[in-house]
Amino acid sequence: MALSREAYKAFEAVVGKRNISEDTAICETYRCAAAQSSAHYGPYNHRTPMPAAVLMPGSTEEVQEINRLCNKYKIHYKASTTFWSSHGFIGYDGCIQLDMRRMKKIIIDPKNKVAIIEPYAIAATVQAEAMKYGLTCNIPGVGCSSSVLANTAGWGGAGPSSVFTGNTVENLLCVEWVLPNGEVAVTGTAGSNDGWFYGEGPGPSVRCILRGAGGTCGEMGVCTRMSIKLSPWPGPKYLPTSGISGIYYAEGLDNFRYYTLCFPSWDDWSGCVMKMNEHNLMYTGHRQFSFFGRDVKAAFLRIITNPDLQLCDLPELMADPEVIKTTESMKIEFHTVIAGLSKRDLEWKEEAIDTILKEFHGWKDEWSLRPEIQKYMLTYFIRLGHKNLNYVHCGAYEGHFGLHRNNQILSARLVEPAAAIKREFEESGPWNAKVGGDSAMGSLGGLGGGGGTMGWEFFASYDAHDKKSVEKTCEYFKGPVQDFMTKNCGVTEMGSGQENSRRPDGYCWTQEDHNRKFAGMPGTNMFAYQWQVREKFNPNHLGSSYYQTCDPEYIKEFKAQQAKK
């Protein structure tokens, strides 16, 4: 559906001819397969709708004018940065896509340990700038090429360093926020022109309206600037690297160590994690390469660290006695980086880890202790690049068994029963990569330590362009996965939670759809509350269905009908 000439010319006057396009060849690239990572797992071969136009605003003022024009012409819009998944893509015909890549400024305030960033400031760049001042930022699990602002305002941002830096959302300070009506709200101390160092007060916090618990995914206007808390970086100002494409080694990390810590049981695993958290030993803590799968991760690690090996070498590697030994060693593991603020501090932390490992019957995986592997892993976990590896099995994946709402002990005890269900699905046919059941990847929690929540998700790798693969994966998510989560630890947000955000055909749900979905659910008041927030901030409903609402009047009618039955 094309924009009217009047509307197009009005948008063009705001951003300039070079920064707007309705060319089909351009607009077609701003679409996403509905069956894609952290998106919506079917049905086969549906894509998000093509935008009527793509705009690249270059300032807060331009975003304001775009919002005002959208309200004037009743045009839906969606702002996005790096387009990791379909969360950033539009959901309606006749909608415009805002590509925020022109807004990428970064200011580091070393005195207050704060970074002031625009939407397209990616984590790798923010980190590089912060390191010059002995500081660093959290890099979420999505990787260093992701937008820090988008993760903070619209998502959650758990990652390997969250045990030290906090999850991205925990670092949110001040926000410059273009509301859906085109007005600008500036929160925290920045709102009173006192700097960007404090996010709350005076008065009630607006954080719950901006992002809530899970993030509004671009529904409530556009964040154009934000300040985030930075954390200490006990390394060099710059990270010179060596190696070849895909296999890089950072230099100058003498006061850092990397280990893969392994255990005979999940109780030993969780005991060690809690003890290390209590003593602030971890700079990063993650179950990273488990997403490859329990049976194949040791072989895959050989491939990604050796330029002479390829995916076709996988069967031979899996038969190698040394790889088999590593596979067994790393069955129940996590990866950690420790950082010493001094030589003595590093020595103490190493001794402490050895003592804790003895207490919980753990060991350091031998293969991971090789110097070249240590250097590779240090670079990987400090920078968190190479996230394209998530897609290596089949070209698409979806997270399920989202164990992130549970603490470390409960999450760990759920891995084996969840893995057994996953293994049964893998063996049922050629619908999903056969990796050994356990594919639980994620961080070891945010701030708080000792008993903090997990950030885990099991990876189900499938072929988004194979109808049967998508359908069978969808059945698995709606059946065994949903049943397990409901009985053990609540509803998974990795599978069915995404289904409530966007229709399987790639379009957004209507309000009537959401009313029917949510009126009978427990906690209906939450959806009614969000309805009231949206009516106040976004009365023309120009966002998407990621902000889930239910009409209070519909709830009353639904409850009255239920009472009559």
XYZ file of C-alpha atoms in Angstrom:
565
model
C 0.000 0.000 0.000
C 1.679 3.199 -1.197
C 1.759 6.444 0.741
C -0.251 9.349 -0.602
C 1.858 11.866 -2.516
C 1.022 14.471 0.100
C 2.274 12.279 2.944
C 5.421 11.186 1.082
C 6.369 14.796 0.260
C 5.796 15.773 3.882
C 8.144 13.037 5.139
C 10.686 13.931 2.452
C 10.682 17.549 3.627
C 11.676 16.327 7.109
C 14.551 13.929 6.324
C 15.622 15.029 2.825
C 15.531 13.159 -0.486
C 18.617 11.052 0.309
C 17.052 9.653 3.475
C 13.689 8.396 2.284
C 12.803 5.739 -0.266
C 9.742 3.898 -1.525
C 11.734 1.983 -4.143
C 10.608 -1.652 -4.115
C 14.211 -2.879 -4.267
C 14.994 -0.919 -1.091
C 11.778 -1.648 0.801
C 11.978 -5.384 0.049
C 15.207 -5.584 2.077
C 13.301 -4.408 5.160
C 11.382 -7.657 5.524
C 12.012 -10.639 7.755
C 11.077 -14.318 7.536
C 8.344 -14.954 10.091
C 10.008 -18.260 11.002
C 13.213 -16.751 12.348
C 15.223 -16.404 15.547
C 13.422 -15.021 18.581
C 10.595 -14.181 16.260
C 7.664 -16.396 15.314
C 8.174 -19.941 14.214
C 5.750 -20.335 11.350
C 4.000 -21.093 9.222
C 6.223 -21.798 6.290
C 7.508 -19.040 4.013
C 5.634 -16.043 5.429
C 7.452 -12.728 5.671
C 6.751 -9.493 7.493
C 4.988 -6.945 5.245
C 6.961 -4.631 2.993
C 7.071 -1.025 4.232
C 5.411 1.719 2.226
C 8.592 3.737 2.705
C 11.849 3.643 4.649
C 13.054 6.777 6.438
C 16.425 7.444 8.064
C 16.025 10.302 10.566
C 19.165 12.099 11.675
C 18.035 13.927 14.818
C 15.510 14.023 17.619
C 13.744 16.903 15.897
C 13.293 14.853 12.730
C 11.876 11.943 14.726
C 9.435 14.369 16.371
C 8.205 15.632 13.020
C 7.867 12.091 11.656
C 5.739 11.107 14.676
C 3.527 14.152 14.231
C 3.024 13.386 10.553
C 2.201 9.752 11.348
C -0.516 10.958 13.726
C -1.793 13.431 11.129
C -2.034 10.834 8.354
C -2.790 7.833 10.663
C 0.273 5.917 9.442
C 1.824 3.153 11.533
C 5.589 3.262 12.036
C 8.322 1.171 13.621
C 11.832 2.321 14.560
C 14.693 -0.175 14.496
C 18.466 -0.262 14.603
C 20.322 -3.440 13.690
C 17.278 -5.579 12.795
C 18.402 -8.726 14.619
C 14.959 -10.355 14.406
C 11.411 -9.553 13.414
C 10.901 -7.475 16.561
C 12.329 -4.517 14.656
C 10.231 -4.903 11.511
C 6.818 -3.428 10.713
C 3.584 -5.397 11.026
C 1.044 -3.557 8.855
C 0.557 -2.715 5.194
C 1.046 0.987 4.502
C 3.446 1.270 7.457
C 6.763 3.170 7.401
C 10.039 1.764 8.671
C 12.411 4.065 10.567
C 16.043 2.980 10.130
C 18.002 4.746 12.888
C 21.508 4.201 11.488
C 22.256 7.920 11.043
C 21.965 8.507 14.791
C 25.062 6.867 16.326
C 26.807 9.432 18.555
C 28.601 8.321 21.721
C 29.755 10.545 24.597
C 31.692 9.005 27.495
C 31.440 10.761 30.870
C 34.322 9.153 32.817
C 33.667 11.153 35.992
C 30.185 9.734 36.418
C 31.018 6.439 34.656
C 28.259 6.999 32.120
C 27.878 6.671 28.339
C 25.380 8.910 26.508
C 24.365 7.140 23.327
C 22.106 7.372 20.290
C 20.166 4.439 18.767
C 22.780 3.099 16.331
C 25.662 3.106 18.811
C 26.437 -0.609 18.775
C 27.912 -2.401 21.778
C 31.335 -2.962 20.184
C 31.792 0.764 19.539
C 30.477 1.860 22.927
C 32.810 -0.629 24.605
C 35.808 0.516 22.559
C 35.178 4.156 23.498
C 34.629 3.302 27.164
C 37.830 1.241 27.371
C 39.855 4.381 26.701
C 38.765 5.558 30.166
C 39.107 2.248 32.008
C 35.414 1.449 31.631
C 33.233 -1.036 29.749
C 29.567 -1.763 29.010
C 27.494 -4.898 29.202
C 27.317 -6.696 25.852
C 24.101 -8.737 25.706
C 23.876 -12.250 24.361
C 22.709 -10.986 20.984
C 26.308 -9.849 20.381
C 28.491 -6.786 20.005
C 26.882 -5.673 16.722
C 23.587 -4.944 18.502
C 22.270 -1.537 19.566
C 22.867 -0.784 23.229
C 19.936 1.638 23.309
C 17.517 -0.826 21.710
C 18.510 -3.598 24.115
C 18.119 -1.271 27.082
C 14.839 0.421 26.128
C 13.137 -2.378 24.250
C 14.471 -5.725 25.415
C 16.376 -7.238 28.363
C 20.043 -7.517 27.553
C 21.366 -10.516 29.500
C 24.889 -11.504 28.487
C 28.135 -13.114 29.659
C 29.288 -10.048 31.611
C 25.910 -9.489 33.317
C 27.215 -11.095 36.533
C 29.693 -8.180 36.721
C 28.080 -5.302 34.816
C 24.411 -6.152 35.268
C 21.927 -6.856 32.499
C 21.505 -4.055 29.997
C 18.160 -3.020 31.491
C 19.795 -2.689 34.921
C 22.094 -0.020 33.486
C 19.328 2.281 32.227
C 19.721 5.863 33.476
C 18.290 8.913 31.659
C 16.282 8.848 28.446
C 15.369 11.346 25.753
C 12.088 9.887 24.571
C 9.980 11.027 21.628
C 6.475 10.089 22.646
C 4.017 8.676 20.111
C 2.318 12.085 19.850
C 5.589 13.800 18.890
C 6.292 15.437 22.254
C 9.677 14.854 23.931
C 10.088 13.571 27.479
C 13.517 13.667 29.124
C 13.798 11.581 32.282
C 15.996 11.588 35.371
C 18.584 14.272 36.049
C 18.791 15.060 32.333
C 15.182 16.236 32.542
C 16.202 19.018 34.927
C 19.403 19.874 33.013
C 21.595 18.454 35.773
C 23.503 15.960 33.638
C 22.861 12.367 32.523
C 24.085 10.504 35.592
C 20.882 9.484 37.426
C 17.769 7.902 36.002
C 15.124 8.157 38.719
C 13.224 11.109 40.196
C 12.389 13.551 41.318
C 8.865 12.159 41.345
C 7.563 8.831 40.006
C 9.740 6.831 37.662
C 8.575 6.458 34.064
C 10.771 3.411 33.457
C 7.777 1.076 33.789
C 5.938 2.987 31.037
C 8.931 3.216 28.726
C 9.885 -0.456 28.881
C 8.119 -2.454 31.620
C 9.574 -5.806 32.636
C 10.245 -7.200 29.180
C 10.542 -4.147 26.950
C 7.975 -2.600 24.621
C 9.948 -3.335 21.436
C 9.403 0.095 19.870
C 5.689 0.334 20.629
C 5.748 3.468 22.782
C 7.426 6.072 20.594
C 11.155 6.314 19.879
C 14.128 6.685 22.242
C 16.612 9.032 20.581
C 19.186 9.351 23.341
C 20.003 7.508 26.541
C 22.591 7.333 29.274
C 23.754 3.985 30.619
C 25.892 2.972 33.571
C 29.402 1.772 32.747
C 31.528 -0.666 34.758
C 35.272 -0.894 35.512
C 37.531 -2.340 32.815
C 40.793 -3.647 34.269
C 42.401 -4.102 30.859
C 44.277 -2.015 28.287
C 42.811 1.055 26.589
C 42.960 -0.694 23.238
C 42.638 -4.338 22.220
C 45.146 -5.051 19.464
C 44.322 -8.361 17.806
C 46.030 -10.977 15.712
C 44.761 -13.950 13.744
C 42.647 -14.344 10.637
C 39.009 -13.659 9.833
C 36.784 -15.410 12.345
C 39.646 -16.547 14.591
C 40.974 -13.526 16.442
C 43.239 -13.278 19.462
C 43.314 -10.155 21.629
C 46.655 -9.081 23.031
C 47.502 -7.402 26.329
C 45.059 -9.312 28.538
C 47.662 -10.478 31.047
C 45.413 -9.949 34.064
C 42.551 -12.015 32.616
C 42.011 -15.769 32.627
C 39.450 -17.946 30.835
C 38.249 -21.345 32.056
C 35.629 -23.924 31.129
C 34.531 -25.282 34.522
C 32.947 -28.736 34.481
C 31.004 -30.808 37.041
C 29.664 -34.312 37.637
C 26.160 -33.104 38.598
C 23.891 -30.060 38.282
C 23.799 -29.651 42.072
C 27.594 -29.314 42.058
C 27.306 -26.925 39.115
C 24.813 -24.615 40.846
C 26.724 -24.750 44.130
C 29.899 -23.574 42.420
C 28.091 -20.800 40.538
C 26.513 -19.472 43.734
C 29.763 -19.586 45.672
C 31.634 -17.779 42.887
C 28.879 -15.156 42.741
C 28.992 -14.632 46.497
C 32.710 -13.850 46.302
C 32.486 -11.699 43.135
C 34.920 -13.921 41.261
C 33.440 -13.785 37.759
C 33.984 -11.084 35.185
C 31.869 -13.117 32.752
C 29.798 -16.237 33.336
C 27.918 -18.025 30.584
C 26.828 -21.323 29.075
C 27.715 -20.271 25.538
C 28.643 -23.140 23.248
C 25.933 -25.428 24.585
C 23.703 -23.917 21.894
C 25.588 -26.181 19.455
C 24.238 -29.100 21.503
C 25.688 -31.445 24.099
C 26.798 -34.124 21.623
C 28.453 -31.828 19.072
C 29.780 -28.757 20.917
C 33.284 -30.158 21.476
C 33.617 -30.948 17.764
C 32.223 -27.552 16.770
C 34.723 -25.796 19.027
C 37.510 -27.536 17.102
C 36.059 -26.233 13.834
C 35.579 -22.604 14.871
C 39.105 -22.377 16.304
C 40.913 -24.068 13.404
C 40.887 -22.475 9.920
C 41.729 -25.813 8.298
C 38.502 -27.465 9.477
C 35.008 -27.188 7.975
C 31.487 -28.358 8.826
C 31.975 -31.419 6.618
C 34.640 -32.554 9.117
C 32.057 -32.896 11.890
C 31.438 -36.699 11.618
C 35.158 -37.473 11.651
C 35.770 -35.130 14.578
C 32.969 -36.662 16.613
C 34.673 -40.056 16.266
C 38.024 -38.679 17.446
C 38.917 -40.077 20.916
C 40.214 -36.701 22.119
C 37.001 -34.953 21.039
C 34.917 -37.677 22.684
C 36.872 -37.069 25.904
C 36.177 -33.319 25.721
C 32.492 -33.958 24.966
C 32.166 -36.009 28.131
C 34.225 -33.519 30.160
C 32.038 -30.563 29.092
C 28.666 -32.259 29.561
C 27.754 -30.013 32.531
C 29.809 -26.852 32.301
C 29.966 -23.094 32.201
C 32.487 -20.663 30.777
C 34.007 -17.934 32.894
C 36.505 -15.105 32.598
C 38.119 -13.738 35.748
C 39.844 -10.364 35.873
C 42.408 -9.181 38.382
C 42.486 -5.538 39.421
C 46.090 -6.276 40.396
C 48.494 -9.194 40.179
C 47.700 -10.210 43.762
C 43.973 -9.930 43.119
C 44.245 -12.278 40.137
C 46.320 -14.760 42.147
C 43.756 -14.740 44.958
C 40.866 -15.308 42.532
C 42.647 -18.226 40.899
C 43.277 -19.850 44.286
C 39.659 -19.215 45.302
C 38.352 -20.911 42.145
C 40.572 -23.935 42.713
C 39.292 -24.200 46.297
C 35.642 -23.923 45.208
C 36.161 -26.508 42.456
C 37.430 -29.000 45.041
C 34.405 -28.330 47.236
C 32.012 -29.043 44.370
C 33.999 -31.842 42.677
C 34.646 -29.754 39.561
C 37.538 -29.487 37.118
C 38.908 -27.241 34.381
C 38.482 -28.753 30.942
C 41.964 -29.690 29.691
C 41.493 -28.822 26.008
C 40.262 -25.336 26.942
C 43.486 -24.696 28.860
C 45.568 -24.646 25.683
C 47.133 -21.165 25.244
C 45.656 -20.548 21.790
C 42.174 -21.598 23.010
C 42.515 -19.382 26.085
C 43.347 -16.380 23.880
C 40.474 -17.088 21.505
C 37.944 -17.528 24.310
C 39.090 -14.388 26.127
C 38.518 -12.385 22.959
C 35.177 -14.072 22.352
C 33.701 -13.507 25.812
C 34.997 -9.976 26.299
C 33.744 -8.865 22.878
C 31.002 -11.429 22.167
C 31.287 -11.434 18.416
C 30.592 -14.310 16.017
C 26.884 -14.460 16.826
C 26.272 -15.695 13.278
C 27.231 -19.087 14.730
C 23.708 -19.246 16.200
C 22.451 -20.102 12.719
C 25.072 -22.628 11.711
C 23.012 -25.832 12.042
C 19.998 -25.177 9.815
C 19.846 -21.457 9.042
C 17.182 -20.650 11.655
C 16.599 -21.272 15.330
C 14.110 -20.478 18.068
C 14.619 -20.420 21.797
C 12.396 -22.532 24.026
C 12.325 -23.799 27.615
C 13.035 -20.231 28.742
C 14.469 -20.990 32.189
C 15.377 -17.364 32.854
C 12.604 -16.758 35.390
C 14.093 -19.270 37.849
C 17.059 -19.072 40.156
C 20.281 -20.987 39.549
C 19.372 -24.061 41.570
C 15.929 -24.616 40.046
C 17.089 -23.814 36.505
C 19.963 -26.289 36.762
C 17.696 -29.078 38.028
C 15.335 -28.557 35.081
C 17.978 -28.996 32.376
C 17.989 -32.803 32.261
C 14.189 -33.332 32.118
C 13.940 -30.557 29.522
C 16.819 -32.082 27.551
C 15.060 -35.474 27.556
C 11.975 -33.908 25.923
C 14.162 -32.100 23.408
C 16.069 -35.302 22.594
C 12.811 -37.148 21.946
C 11.793 -34.430 19.473
C 15.193 -34.602 17.757
C 14.812 -38.348 17.295
C 11.239 -38.096 15.942
C 12.331 -37.128 12.424
C 14.509 -34.827 10.323
C 12.774 -31.670 11.569
C 15.435 -30.338 13.899
C 19.183 -30.638 14.367
C 20.094 -33.745 16.405
C 22.464 -32.359 19.023
C 21.900 -34.444 22.166
C 18.974 -32.727 23.871
C 20.767 -30.219 26.081
C 21.180 -27.004 24.093
C 20.669 -24.562 27.000
C 22.611 -21.380 26.336
C 22.660 -18.181 28.356
C 24.062 -16.011 31.096
C 24.438 -16.854 34.775
C 22.285 -13.956 35.953
C 22.408 -10.221 36.453
C 23.339 -8.144 39.469
C 22.768 -9.554 42.941
C 24.885 -12.692 42.797
C 24.246 -15.895 44.769
C 20.882 -17.168 43.585
C 20.237 -14.635 40.843
C 18.029 -15.555 37.917
C 19.285 -17.345 34.840
C 19.133 -16.086 31.287
C 18.869 -19.485 29.611
C 17.154 -20.623 26.444
C 17.281 -23.989 24.705
C 18.041 -23.695 20.998
C 15.815 -25.541 18.521
C 17.569 -25.324 15.149
C 15.325 -25.875 12.126
C 14.979 -24.945 8.450
C 12.761 -21.862 8.051
C 12.360 -22.655 4.331
C 11.182 -26.235 4.838
C 7.459 -26.425 5.509
C 7.566 -29.688 7.447
C 10.477 -28.527 9.591
C 8.606 -25.367 10.574
C 5.320 -27.178 11.203
C 6.894 -29.894 13.350
C 8.867 -27.332 15.368
C 5.669 -25.353 15.889
C 3.867 -28.490 17.123
C 6.763 -29.207 19.492
C 6.598 -25.690 20.952
C 2.835 -25.805 21.411
C 2.820 -29.334 22.818
C 5.692 -30.829 24.865
C 7.439 -27.494 25.494
C 4.320 -25.689 26.672
C 3.275 -28.631 28.819
C 6.676 -28.843 30.511
C 6.916 -25.116 31.193
C 3.415 -24.902 32.636
C 4.011 -27.813 35.005
C 7.498 -26.821 36.115
C 8.194 -23.116 35.925
C 5.501 -21.035 34.276
C 4.929 -20.073 30.677
C 7.868 -19.916 28.299
C 8.473 -16.498 26.763
C 10.685 -17.988 24.095
C 7.969 -19.774 22.168
C 4.321 -18.943 22.883
C 5.261 -15.523 24.233
C 6.408 -14.530 20.765
C 3.260 -15.964 19.245
C 1.196 -13.393 21.168
C 3.249 -10.535 19.723
C 2.878 -11.119 15.991
C 0.629 -13.317 13.861
C 2.140 -16.404 12.199
C 1.749 -14.712 8.796
C 4.135 -11.927 9.851
C 1.478 -9.283 10.533
C 0.518 -7.709 13.864
C -2.490 -8.893 15.831
C -5.577 -6.683 15.914
C -6.931 -5.352 19.195
C -9.860 -7.756 18.857
C -7.370 -10.631 18.605
C -5.599 -9.529 21.780
C -8.891 -9.082 23.611
C -9.831 -12.682 22.866
C -6.353 -13.943 23.782
C -5.948 -12.154 27.105
C -9.426 -11.659 28.620
C -9.447 -15.122 30.180
C -5.794 -15.289 31.210
C -4.527 -15.032 34.808
C -3.258 -11.532 35.544
C -5.716 -9.861 33.171
C -5.299 -6.592 35.094
C -1.806 -6.220 33.610
C -3.200 -6.136 30.088
C -5.925 -3.699 31.168
C -3.293 -1.452 32.765
C -1.221 -1.472 29.588
C -4.368 -0.579 27.655
C -4.775 2.528 29.806
C -1.111 3.478 29.364
C -1.339 3.105 25.612
C -4.586 5.127 25.412
C -2.808 7.977 27.190
C 0.515 7.874 25.359
C -0.454 6.424 21.979
C -4.167 7.176 21.398
C -3.963 6.575 17.631
C -2.484 3.083 18.167
C 0.372 3.709 15.737
C 2.718 1.123 17.228
C 2.621 -2.672 16.945
C 1.117 -5.593 18.833
C 4.264 -6.237 20.883
C 2.713 -4.025 23.554
C -0.001 -6.415 24.659
C -3.274 -4.895 25.826
C -6.850 -5.867 26.610
C -9.838 -3.517 26.567
C -11.153 -3.246 30.167
C -14.732 -3.149 28.870
C -14.157 -6.401 26.993
C -12.817 -7.967 30.213
C -15.959 -6.938 32.098
C -18.194 -8.442 29.420
C -16.103 -11.619 29.297
C -16.256 -12.088 33.069
C -20.006 -11.445 33.084
C -20.509 -14.108 30.420
C -18.323 -16.556 32.339
C -20.323 -15.929 35.502
C -23.544 -16.895 33.712
C -22.144 -20.263 32.637
